[in-house]
PDB file of C-alpha atoms in Angstrom:
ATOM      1  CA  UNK A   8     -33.437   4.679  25.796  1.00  0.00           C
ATOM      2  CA  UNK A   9     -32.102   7.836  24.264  1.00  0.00           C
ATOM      3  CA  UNK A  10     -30.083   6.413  21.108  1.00  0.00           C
ATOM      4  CA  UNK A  11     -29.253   9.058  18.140  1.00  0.00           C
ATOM      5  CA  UNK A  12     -28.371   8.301  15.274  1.00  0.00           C
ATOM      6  CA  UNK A  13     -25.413  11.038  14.038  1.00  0.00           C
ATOM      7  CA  UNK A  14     -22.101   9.799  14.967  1.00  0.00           C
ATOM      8  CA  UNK A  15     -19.618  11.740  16.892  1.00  0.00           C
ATOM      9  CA  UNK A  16     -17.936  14.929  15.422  1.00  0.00           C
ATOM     10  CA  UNK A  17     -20.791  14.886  13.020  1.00  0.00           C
ATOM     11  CA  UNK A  18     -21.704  18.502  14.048  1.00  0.00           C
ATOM     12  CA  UNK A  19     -25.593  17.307  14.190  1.00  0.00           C
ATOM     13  CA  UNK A  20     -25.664  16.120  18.333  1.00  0.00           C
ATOM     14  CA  UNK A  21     -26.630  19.765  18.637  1.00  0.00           C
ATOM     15  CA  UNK A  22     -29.501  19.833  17.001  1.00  0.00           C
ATOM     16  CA  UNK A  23     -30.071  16.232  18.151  1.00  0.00           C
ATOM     17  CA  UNK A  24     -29.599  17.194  21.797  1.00  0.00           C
ATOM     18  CA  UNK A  25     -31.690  20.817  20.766  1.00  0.00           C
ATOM     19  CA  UNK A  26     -34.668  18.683  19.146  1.00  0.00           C
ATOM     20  CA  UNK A  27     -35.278  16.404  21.886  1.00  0.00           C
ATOM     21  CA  UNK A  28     -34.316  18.181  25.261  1.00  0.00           C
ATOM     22  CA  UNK A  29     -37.398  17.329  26.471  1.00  0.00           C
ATOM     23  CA  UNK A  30     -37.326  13.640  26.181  1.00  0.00           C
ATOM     24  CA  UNK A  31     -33.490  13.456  27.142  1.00  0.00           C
ATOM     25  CA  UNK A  32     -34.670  15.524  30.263  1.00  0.00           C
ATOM     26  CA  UNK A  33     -37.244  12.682  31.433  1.00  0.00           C
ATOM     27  CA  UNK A  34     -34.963  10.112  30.494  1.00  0.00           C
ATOM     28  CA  UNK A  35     -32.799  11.681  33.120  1.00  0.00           C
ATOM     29  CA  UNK A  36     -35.132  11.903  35.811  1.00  0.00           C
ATOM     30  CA  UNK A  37     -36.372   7.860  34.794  1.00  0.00           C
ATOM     31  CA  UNK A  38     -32.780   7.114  36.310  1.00  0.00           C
ATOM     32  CA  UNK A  39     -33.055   9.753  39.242  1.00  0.00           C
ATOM     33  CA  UNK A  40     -31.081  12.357  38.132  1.00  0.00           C
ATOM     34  CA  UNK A  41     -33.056  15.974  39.258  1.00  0.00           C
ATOM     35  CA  UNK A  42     -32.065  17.703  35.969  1.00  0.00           C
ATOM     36  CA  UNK A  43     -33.744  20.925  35.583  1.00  0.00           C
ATOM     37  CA  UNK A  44     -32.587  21.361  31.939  1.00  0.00           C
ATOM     38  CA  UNK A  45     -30.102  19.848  29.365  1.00  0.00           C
ATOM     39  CA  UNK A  46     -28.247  21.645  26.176  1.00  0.00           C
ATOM     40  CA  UNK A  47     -25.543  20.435  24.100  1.00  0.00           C
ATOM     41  CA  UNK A  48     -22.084  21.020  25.161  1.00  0.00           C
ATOM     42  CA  UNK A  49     -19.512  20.164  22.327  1.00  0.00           C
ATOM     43  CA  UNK A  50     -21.508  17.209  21.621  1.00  0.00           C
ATOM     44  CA  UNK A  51     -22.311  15.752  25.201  1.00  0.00           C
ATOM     45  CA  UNK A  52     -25.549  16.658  27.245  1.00  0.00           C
ATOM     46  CA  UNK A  53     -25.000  19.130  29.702  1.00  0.00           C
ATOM     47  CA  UNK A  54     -27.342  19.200  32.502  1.00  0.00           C
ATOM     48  CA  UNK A  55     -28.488  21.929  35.722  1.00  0.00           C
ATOM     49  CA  UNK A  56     -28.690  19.226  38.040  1.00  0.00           C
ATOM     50  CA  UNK A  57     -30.107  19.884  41.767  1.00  0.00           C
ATOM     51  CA  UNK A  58     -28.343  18.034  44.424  1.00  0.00           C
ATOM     52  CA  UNK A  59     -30.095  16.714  47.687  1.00  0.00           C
ATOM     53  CA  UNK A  60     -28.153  19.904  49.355  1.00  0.00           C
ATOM     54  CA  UNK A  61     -30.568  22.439  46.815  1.00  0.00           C
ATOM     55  CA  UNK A  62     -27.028  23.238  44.695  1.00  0.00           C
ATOM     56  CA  UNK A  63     -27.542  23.317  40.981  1.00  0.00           C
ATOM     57  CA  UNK A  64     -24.134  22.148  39.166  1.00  0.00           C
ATOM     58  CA  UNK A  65     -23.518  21.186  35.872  1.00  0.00           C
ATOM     59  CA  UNK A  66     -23.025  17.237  34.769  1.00  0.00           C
ATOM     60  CA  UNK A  67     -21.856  15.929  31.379  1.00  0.00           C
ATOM     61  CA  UNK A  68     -23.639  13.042  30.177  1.00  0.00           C
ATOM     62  CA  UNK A  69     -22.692  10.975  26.939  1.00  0.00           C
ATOM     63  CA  UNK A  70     -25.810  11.424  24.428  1.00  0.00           C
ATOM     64  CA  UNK A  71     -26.175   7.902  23.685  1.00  0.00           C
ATOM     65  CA  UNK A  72     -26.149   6.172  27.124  1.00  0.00           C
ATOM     66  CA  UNK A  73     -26.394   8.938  29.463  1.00  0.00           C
ATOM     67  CA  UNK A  74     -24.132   7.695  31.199  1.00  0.00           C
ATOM     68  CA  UNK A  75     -22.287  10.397  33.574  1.00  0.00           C
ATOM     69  CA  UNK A  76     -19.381  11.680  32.112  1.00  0.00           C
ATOM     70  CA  UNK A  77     -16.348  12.396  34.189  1.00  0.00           C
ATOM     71  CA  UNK A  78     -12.954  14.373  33.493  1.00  0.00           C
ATOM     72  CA  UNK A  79     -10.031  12.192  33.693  1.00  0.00           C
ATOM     73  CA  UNK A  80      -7.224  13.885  36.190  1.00  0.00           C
TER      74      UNK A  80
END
């Protein structure tokens, strides 16, 4: 479980997100998520994700659950 410890608005997720890309990354593909890279984005974890159809898009996921974020209409 991916669980850091700055809180939000802190201005360190960034370098959180920076420092362990590579564990996020496999924690992403633990829950089946083809993500071919993550980076911060304003605090959340954006990933290149590769759909079933061979698309890349990008997903938002929150840093400590990654849990898929989604815009509210």
């Amino acid at each position: 479980t991916i669980n850091p410890s700055p809180t939000a608005g802190s201005g360190t997720y960034t370098q959180y997100i920076d420092a362990n890309s590579g564990n996020i990354l496999a924690a992403l593909k633990d829950k089946g998520i083809n993500a071919t890279d993550v980076t911060d984005w304003g605090g959340c974890v954006k990933a290149d994700v590769v759909g079933k159809d061979g698309h890349t898009t990008m997903q938002f996921f929150d840093p400590h659950t990654l849990q898929r974020l989604s815009r509210n209409s």
